[in-house]
Tab-separated table of C-alpha atoms in Angstrom:
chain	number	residue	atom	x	y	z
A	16	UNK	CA	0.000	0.000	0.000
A	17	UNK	CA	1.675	3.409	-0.903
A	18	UNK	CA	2.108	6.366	1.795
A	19	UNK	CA	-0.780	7.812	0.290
A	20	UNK	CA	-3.362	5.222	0.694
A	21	UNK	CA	-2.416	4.451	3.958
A	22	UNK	CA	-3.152	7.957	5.256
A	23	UNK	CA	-6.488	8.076	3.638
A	24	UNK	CA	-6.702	4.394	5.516
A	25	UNK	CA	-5.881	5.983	8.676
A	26	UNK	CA	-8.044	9.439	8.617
A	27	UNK	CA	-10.601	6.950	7.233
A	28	UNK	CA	-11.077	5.309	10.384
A	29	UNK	CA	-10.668	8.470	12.290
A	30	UNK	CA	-14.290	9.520	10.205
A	31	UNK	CA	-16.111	6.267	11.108
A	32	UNK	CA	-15.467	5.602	14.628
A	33	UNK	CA	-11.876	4.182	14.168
A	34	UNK	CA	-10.276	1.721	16.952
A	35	UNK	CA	-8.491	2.445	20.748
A	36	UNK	CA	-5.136	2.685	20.036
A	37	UNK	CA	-1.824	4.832	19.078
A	38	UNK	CA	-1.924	4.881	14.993
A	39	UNK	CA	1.922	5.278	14.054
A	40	UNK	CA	2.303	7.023	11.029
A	41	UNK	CA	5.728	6.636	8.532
A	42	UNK	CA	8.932	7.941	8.832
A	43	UNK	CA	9.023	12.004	8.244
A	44	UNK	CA	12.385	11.667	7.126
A	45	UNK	CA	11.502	9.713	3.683
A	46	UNK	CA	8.412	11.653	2.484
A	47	UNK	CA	8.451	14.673	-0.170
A	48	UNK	CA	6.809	17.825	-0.196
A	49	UNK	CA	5.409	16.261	-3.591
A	50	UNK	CA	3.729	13.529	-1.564
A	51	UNK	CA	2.446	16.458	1.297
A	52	UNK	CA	0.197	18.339	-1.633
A	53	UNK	CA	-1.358	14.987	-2.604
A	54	UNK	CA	-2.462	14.749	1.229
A	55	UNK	CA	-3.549	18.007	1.580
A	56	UNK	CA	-5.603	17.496	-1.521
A	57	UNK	CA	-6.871	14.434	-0.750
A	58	UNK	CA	-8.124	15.717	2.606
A	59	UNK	CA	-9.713	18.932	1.048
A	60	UNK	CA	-11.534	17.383	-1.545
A	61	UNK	CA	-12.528	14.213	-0.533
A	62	UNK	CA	-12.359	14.243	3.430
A	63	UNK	CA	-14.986	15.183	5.911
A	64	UNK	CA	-13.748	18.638	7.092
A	65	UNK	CA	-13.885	17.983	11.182
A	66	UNK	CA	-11.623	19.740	13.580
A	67	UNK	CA	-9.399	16.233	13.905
A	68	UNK	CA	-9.182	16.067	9.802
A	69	UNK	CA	-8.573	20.078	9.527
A	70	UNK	CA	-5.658	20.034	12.117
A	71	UNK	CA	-4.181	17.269	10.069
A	72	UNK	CA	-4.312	19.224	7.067
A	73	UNK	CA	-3.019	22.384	8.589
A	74	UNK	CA	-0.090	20.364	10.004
A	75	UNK	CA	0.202	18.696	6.454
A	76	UNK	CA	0.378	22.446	4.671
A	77	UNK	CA	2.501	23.135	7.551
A	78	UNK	CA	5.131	20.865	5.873
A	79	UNK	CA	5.348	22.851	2.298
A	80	UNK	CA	6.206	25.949	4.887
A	81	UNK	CA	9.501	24.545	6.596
A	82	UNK	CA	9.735	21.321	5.965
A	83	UNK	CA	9.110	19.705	9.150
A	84	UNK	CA	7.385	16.729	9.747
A	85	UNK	CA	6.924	16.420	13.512
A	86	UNK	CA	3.505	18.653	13.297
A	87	UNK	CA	1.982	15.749	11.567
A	88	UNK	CA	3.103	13.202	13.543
A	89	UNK	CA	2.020	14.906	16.566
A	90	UNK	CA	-1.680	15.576	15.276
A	91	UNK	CA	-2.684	12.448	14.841
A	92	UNK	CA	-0.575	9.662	17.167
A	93	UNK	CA	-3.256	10.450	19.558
A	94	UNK	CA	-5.459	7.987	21.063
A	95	UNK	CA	-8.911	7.827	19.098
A	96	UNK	CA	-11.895	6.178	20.323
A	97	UNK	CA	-14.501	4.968	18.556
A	98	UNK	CA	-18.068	5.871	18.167
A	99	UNK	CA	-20.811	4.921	20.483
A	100	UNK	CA	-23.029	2.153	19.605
A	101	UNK	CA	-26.273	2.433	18.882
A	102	UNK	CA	-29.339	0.668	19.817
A	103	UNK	CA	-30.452	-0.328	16.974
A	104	UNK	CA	-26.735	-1.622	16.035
A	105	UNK	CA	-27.100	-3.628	19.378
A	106	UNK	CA	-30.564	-4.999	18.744
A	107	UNK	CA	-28.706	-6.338	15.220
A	108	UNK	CA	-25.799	-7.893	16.514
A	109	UNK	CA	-28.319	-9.819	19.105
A	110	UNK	CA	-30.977	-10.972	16.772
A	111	UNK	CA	-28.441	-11.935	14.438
A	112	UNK	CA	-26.303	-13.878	16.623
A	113	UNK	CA	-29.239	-15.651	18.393
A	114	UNK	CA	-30.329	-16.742	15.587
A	115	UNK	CA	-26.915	-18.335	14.293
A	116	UNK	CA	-26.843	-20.112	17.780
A	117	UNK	CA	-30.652	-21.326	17.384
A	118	UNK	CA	-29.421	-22.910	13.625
A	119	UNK	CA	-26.320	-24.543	14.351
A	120	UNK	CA	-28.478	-25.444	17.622
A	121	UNK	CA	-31.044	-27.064	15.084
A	122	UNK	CA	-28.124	-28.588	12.616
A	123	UNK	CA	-26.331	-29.986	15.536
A	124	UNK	CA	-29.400	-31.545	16.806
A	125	UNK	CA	-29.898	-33.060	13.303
A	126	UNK	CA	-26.376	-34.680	12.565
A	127	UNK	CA	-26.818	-36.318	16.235
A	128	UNK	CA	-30.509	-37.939	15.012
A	129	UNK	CA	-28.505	-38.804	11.680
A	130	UNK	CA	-25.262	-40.646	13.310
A	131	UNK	CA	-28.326	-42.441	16.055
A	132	UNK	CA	-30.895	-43.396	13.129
A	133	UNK	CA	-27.605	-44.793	10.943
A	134	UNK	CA	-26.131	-46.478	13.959
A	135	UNK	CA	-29.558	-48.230	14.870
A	136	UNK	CA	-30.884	-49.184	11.250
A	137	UNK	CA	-28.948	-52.329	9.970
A	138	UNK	CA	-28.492	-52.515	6.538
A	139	UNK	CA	-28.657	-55.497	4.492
A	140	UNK	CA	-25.669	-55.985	1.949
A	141	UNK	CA	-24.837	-58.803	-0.525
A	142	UNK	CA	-23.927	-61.925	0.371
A	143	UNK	CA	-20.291	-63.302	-1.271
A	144	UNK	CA	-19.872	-66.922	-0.401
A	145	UNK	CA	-20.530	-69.014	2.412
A	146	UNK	CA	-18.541	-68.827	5.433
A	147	UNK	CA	-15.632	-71.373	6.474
A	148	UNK	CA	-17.448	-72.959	8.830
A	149	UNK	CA	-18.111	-76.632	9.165
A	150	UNK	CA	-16.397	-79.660	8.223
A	151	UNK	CA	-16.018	-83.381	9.011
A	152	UNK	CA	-15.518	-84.592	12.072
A	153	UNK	CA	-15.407	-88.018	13.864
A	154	UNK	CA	-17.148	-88.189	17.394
A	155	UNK	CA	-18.940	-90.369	19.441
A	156	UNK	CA	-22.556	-89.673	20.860
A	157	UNK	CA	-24.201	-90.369	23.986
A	158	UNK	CA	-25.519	-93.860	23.287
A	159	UNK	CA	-21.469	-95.024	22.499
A	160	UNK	CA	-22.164	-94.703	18.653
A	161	UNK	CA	-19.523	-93.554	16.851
A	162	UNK	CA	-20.783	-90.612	14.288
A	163	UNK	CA	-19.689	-88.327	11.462
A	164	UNK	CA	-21.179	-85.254	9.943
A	165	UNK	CA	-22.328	-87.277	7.844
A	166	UNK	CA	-25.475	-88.865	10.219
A	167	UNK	CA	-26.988	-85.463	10.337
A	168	UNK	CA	-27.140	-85.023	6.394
A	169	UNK	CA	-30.891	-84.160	5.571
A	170	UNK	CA	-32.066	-82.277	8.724
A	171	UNK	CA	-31.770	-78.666	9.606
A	172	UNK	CA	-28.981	-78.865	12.945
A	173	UNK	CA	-28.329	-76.317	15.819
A	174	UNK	CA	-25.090	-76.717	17.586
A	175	UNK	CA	-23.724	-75.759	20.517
A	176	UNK	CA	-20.331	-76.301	22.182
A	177	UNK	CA	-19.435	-76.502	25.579
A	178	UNK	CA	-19.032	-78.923	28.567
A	179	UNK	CA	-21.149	-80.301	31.254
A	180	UNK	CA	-19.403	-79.113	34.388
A	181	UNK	CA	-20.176	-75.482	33.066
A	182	UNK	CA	-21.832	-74.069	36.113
A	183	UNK	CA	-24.435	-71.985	34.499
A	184	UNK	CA	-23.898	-70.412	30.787
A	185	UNK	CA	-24.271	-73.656	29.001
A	186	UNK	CA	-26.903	-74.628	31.130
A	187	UNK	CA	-28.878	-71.328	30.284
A	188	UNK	CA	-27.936	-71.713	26.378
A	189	UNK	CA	-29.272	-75.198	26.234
A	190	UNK	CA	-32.334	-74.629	27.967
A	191	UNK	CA	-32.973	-71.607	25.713
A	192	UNK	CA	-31.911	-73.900	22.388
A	193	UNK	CA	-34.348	-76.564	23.668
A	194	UNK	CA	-37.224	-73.457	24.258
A	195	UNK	CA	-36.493	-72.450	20.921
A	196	UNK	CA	-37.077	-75.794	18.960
A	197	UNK	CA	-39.912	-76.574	20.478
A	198	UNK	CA	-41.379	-73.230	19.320
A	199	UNK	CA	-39.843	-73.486	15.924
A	200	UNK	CA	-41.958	-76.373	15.727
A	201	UNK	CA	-44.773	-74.946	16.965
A	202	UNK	CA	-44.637	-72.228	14.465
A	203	UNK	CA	-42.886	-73.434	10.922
A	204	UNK	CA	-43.381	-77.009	11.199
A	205	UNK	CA	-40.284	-77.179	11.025
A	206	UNK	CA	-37.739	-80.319	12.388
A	207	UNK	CA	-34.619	-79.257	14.014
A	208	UNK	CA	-31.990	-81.419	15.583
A	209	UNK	CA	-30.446	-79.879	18.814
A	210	UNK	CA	-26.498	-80.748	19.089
A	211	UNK	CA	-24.333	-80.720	22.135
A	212	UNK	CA	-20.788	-81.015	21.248
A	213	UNK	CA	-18.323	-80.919	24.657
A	214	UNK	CA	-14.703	-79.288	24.735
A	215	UNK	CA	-13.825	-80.780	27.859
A	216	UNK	CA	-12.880	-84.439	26.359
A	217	UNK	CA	-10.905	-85.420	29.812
A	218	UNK	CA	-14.070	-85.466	31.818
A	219	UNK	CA	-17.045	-85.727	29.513
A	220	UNK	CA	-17.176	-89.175	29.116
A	221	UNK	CA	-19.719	-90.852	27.602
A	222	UNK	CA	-22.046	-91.518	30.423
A	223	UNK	CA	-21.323	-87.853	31.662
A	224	UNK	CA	-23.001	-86.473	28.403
A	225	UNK	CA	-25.930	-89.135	28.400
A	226	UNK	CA	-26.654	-87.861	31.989
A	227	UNK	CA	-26.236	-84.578	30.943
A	228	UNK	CA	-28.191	-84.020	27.893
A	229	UNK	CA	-31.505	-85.845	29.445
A	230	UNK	CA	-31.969	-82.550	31.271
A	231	UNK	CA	-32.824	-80.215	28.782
A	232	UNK	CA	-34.654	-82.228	25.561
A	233	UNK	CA	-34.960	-85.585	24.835
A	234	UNK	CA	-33.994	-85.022	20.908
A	235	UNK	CA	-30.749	-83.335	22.287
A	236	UNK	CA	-27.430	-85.086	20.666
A	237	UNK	CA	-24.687	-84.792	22.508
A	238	UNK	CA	-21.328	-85.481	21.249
A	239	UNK	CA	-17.651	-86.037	22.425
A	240	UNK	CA	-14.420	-87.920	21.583
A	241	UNK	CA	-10.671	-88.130	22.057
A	242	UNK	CA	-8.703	-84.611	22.657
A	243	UNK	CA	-7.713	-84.744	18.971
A	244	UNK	CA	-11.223	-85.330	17.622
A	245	UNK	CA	-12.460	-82.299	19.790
A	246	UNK	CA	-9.741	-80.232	18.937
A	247	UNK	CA	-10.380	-80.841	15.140
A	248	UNK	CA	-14.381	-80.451	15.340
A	249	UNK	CA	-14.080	-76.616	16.984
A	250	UNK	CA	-11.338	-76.050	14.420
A	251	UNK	CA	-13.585	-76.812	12.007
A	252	UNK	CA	-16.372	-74.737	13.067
A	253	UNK	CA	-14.049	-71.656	14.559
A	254	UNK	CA	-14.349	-72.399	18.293
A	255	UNK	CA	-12.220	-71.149	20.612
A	256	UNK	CA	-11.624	-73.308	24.435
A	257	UNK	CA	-9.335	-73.159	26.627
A	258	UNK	CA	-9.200	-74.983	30.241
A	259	UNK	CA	-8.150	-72.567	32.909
A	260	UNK	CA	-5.787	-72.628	35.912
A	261	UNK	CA	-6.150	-76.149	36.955
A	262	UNK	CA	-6.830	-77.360	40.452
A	263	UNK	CA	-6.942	-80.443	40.166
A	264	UNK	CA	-10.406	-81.737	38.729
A	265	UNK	CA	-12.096	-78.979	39.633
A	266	UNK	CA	-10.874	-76.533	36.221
A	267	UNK	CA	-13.185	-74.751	33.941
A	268	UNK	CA	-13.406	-74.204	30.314
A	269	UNK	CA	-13.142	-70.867	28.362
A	270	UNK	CA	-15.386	-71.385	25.309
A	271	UNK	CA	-17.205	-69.617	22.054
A	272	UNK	CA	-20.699	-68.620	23.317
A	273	UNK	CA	-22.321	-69.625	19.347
A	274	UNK	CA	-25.130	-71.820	18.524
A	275	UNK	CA	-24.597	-72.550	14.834
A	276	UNK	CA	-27.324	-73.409	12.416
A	277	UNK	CA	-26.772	-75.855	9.488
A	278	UNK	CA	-28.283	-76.865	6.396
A	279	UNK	CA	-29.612	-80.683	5.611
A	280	UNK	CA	-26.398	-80.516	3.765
A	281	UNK	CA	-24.058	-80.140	6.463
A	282	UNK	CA	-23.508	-76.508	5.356
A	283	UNK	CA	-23.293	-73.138	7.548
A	284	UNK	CA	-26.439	-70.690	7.519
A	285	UNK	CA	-25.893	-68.567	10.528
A	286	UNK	CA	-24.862	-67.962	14.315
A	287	UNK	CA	-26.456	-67.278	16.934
A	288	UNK	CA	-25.318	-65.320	20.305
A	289	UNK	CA	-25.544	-65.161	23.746
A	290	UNK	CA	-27.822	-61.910	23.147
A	291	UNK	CA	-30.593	-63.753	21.528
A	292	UNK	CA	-33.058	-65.101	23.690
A	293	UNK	CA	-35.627	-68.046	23.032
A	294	UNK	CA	-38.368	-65.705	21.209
A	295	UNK	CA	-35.706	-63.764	19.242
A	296	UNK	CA	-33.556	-67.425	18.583
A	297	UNK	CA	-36.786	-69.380	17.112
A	298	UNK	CA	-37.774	-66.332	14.995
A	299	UNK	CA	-33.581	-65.882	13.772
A	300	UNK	CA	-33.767	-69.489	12.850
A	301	UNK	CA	-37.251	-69.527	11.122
A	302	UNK	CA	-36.078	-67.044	9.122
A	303	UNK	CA	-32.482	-67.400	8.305
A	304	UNK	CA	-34.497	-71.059	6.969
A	305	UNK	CA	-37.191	-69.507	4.657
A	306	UNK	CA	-34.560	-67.015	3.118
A	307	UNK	CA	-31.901	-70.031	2.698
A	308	UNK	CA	-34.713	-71.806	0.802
A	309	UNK	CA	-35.916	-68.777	-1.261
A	310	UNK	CA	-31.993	-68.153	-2.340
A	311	UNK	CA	-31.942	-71.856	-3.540
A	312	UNK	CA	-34.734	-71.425	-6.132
């Protein structure tokens, strides 16, 4: 900005109000008596002619006289104040900046309903494959019979893993899988063999699991083996157990809380969590069966 323009900046805001504070002008020493008539000129013609412009244009004529500067420096480093406000300026400012607090209030508000409705609604995408989940396995059931996946070809299966010393999950889980199929029946029609499948192969004998399995349905299956056919069964179908500190024979097992569901082909549909109750389980499963049938025709 040239000397010029920034004097007309600074008488400017001297006219309009201007700011609190010192206004430093430029160094004396570098300006011409050239520049001083374009000042004075400016200030005559296009300046409001007020006692604080008019003493700056005296001091500025002042300069064309002897030469000195100082006049103009003194005149206007001075402390200038600005304006008063005025009501109506006031009422403005407050009308305008309530109402920029009740929109972004409003917008704010929105976005929040946006990010809850989009968190709540579950979308539906496209299904790419079947999961890796299932195989073949070799285990023995409750009666001594040795069986494969291969028995339970042809019927819709729920499994469950776990062990019979649990002292109250599996217990809950199997009484709410035994609920369910009995109301799946109820409902659909619809056959579905309950599985029992134990991860705790060093004390679920045989007889264990027949005892156990009598208390929750009388079409329940349970299963067990050798350490290596458990261990290669909840491979297979993405289980995760551990035993934990052991005291002796009093140990539990950490486990996969999952019922899965699968097809009279031995193939995996869906899971089901601990989250799902009986209602909410046989309604999951009636479904997850009428849209596995629909996708097959």
């Amino acid at each position: 900005m040239s000397r010029i323009k920034r004097f007309q900046t600074i008488v400017s805001s001297l006219k309009h109000g201007g700011y609190d504070q010192t206004v430093p002008l430029f160094n004396a020493n570098k300006i011409s008596i050239f520049s001083c008539r374009g000042l004075v000129r400016s200030l005559t013609t296009s300046e409001r002619a007020d006692g604080k412009t008019l003493a700056g244009a005296a001091a500025v004529a002042s300069v064309e006289k002897n030469g000195k500067w100082d006049s103009v420096q003194t005149a206007f480093q001075k402390r200038v104040r600005g304006g008063p406000v005025s009501w109506l300026g006031l009422g403005l400012l407050l009308l305008t900046g309530g109402g920029l607090i009740v929109y972004y209030d409003k917008e704010k508000k929105q976005h929040i309903e946006g990010l809850r409705s989009a968190s709540t609604t579950v979308k539906q995408g496209p299904s790419v494959g079947t999961a890796a989940i299932g195989g073949p396995f070799k285990l023995v059931n409750h009666h001594g019979k040795t069986v494969t996946e291969k028995d339970f070809l042809g019927k819709w299966t729920l499994i469950y893993f776990g062990f019979t010393y649990c002292p109250d999950i599996c217990p809950d889980e199997l009484q709410k899988m035994a609920a369910a199929i009995d109301k799946i029946k109820a409902k659909a029609g619809l056959e579905i063999v309950p599985v029992f499948i134990s991860v705790d192969p060093e004390r679920d004998n045989v007889e264990q699991v027949s005892e156990y399995v009598k208390e929750f349905h009388p079409n329940l299956v349970g299963l067990t083996g050798t350490s290596d056919d458990v261990r290669q069964v909840a491979r297979a179908y993405r289980v995760y157990y551990m035993k934990t500190e052991d005291e002796g024979s009093d140990y539990l097992v950490d486990h996969s809380i999952v019922m899965y569901l699968m097809n009279p082909k031995m193939e995996f549909v869906k899971f089901f969590g601990k989250n799902y109750n009986e209602d909410t389980l046989s309604e999951g499963v009636i479904n997850a069966i009428k849209e596995h049938k629909q996708s097959e025709i």
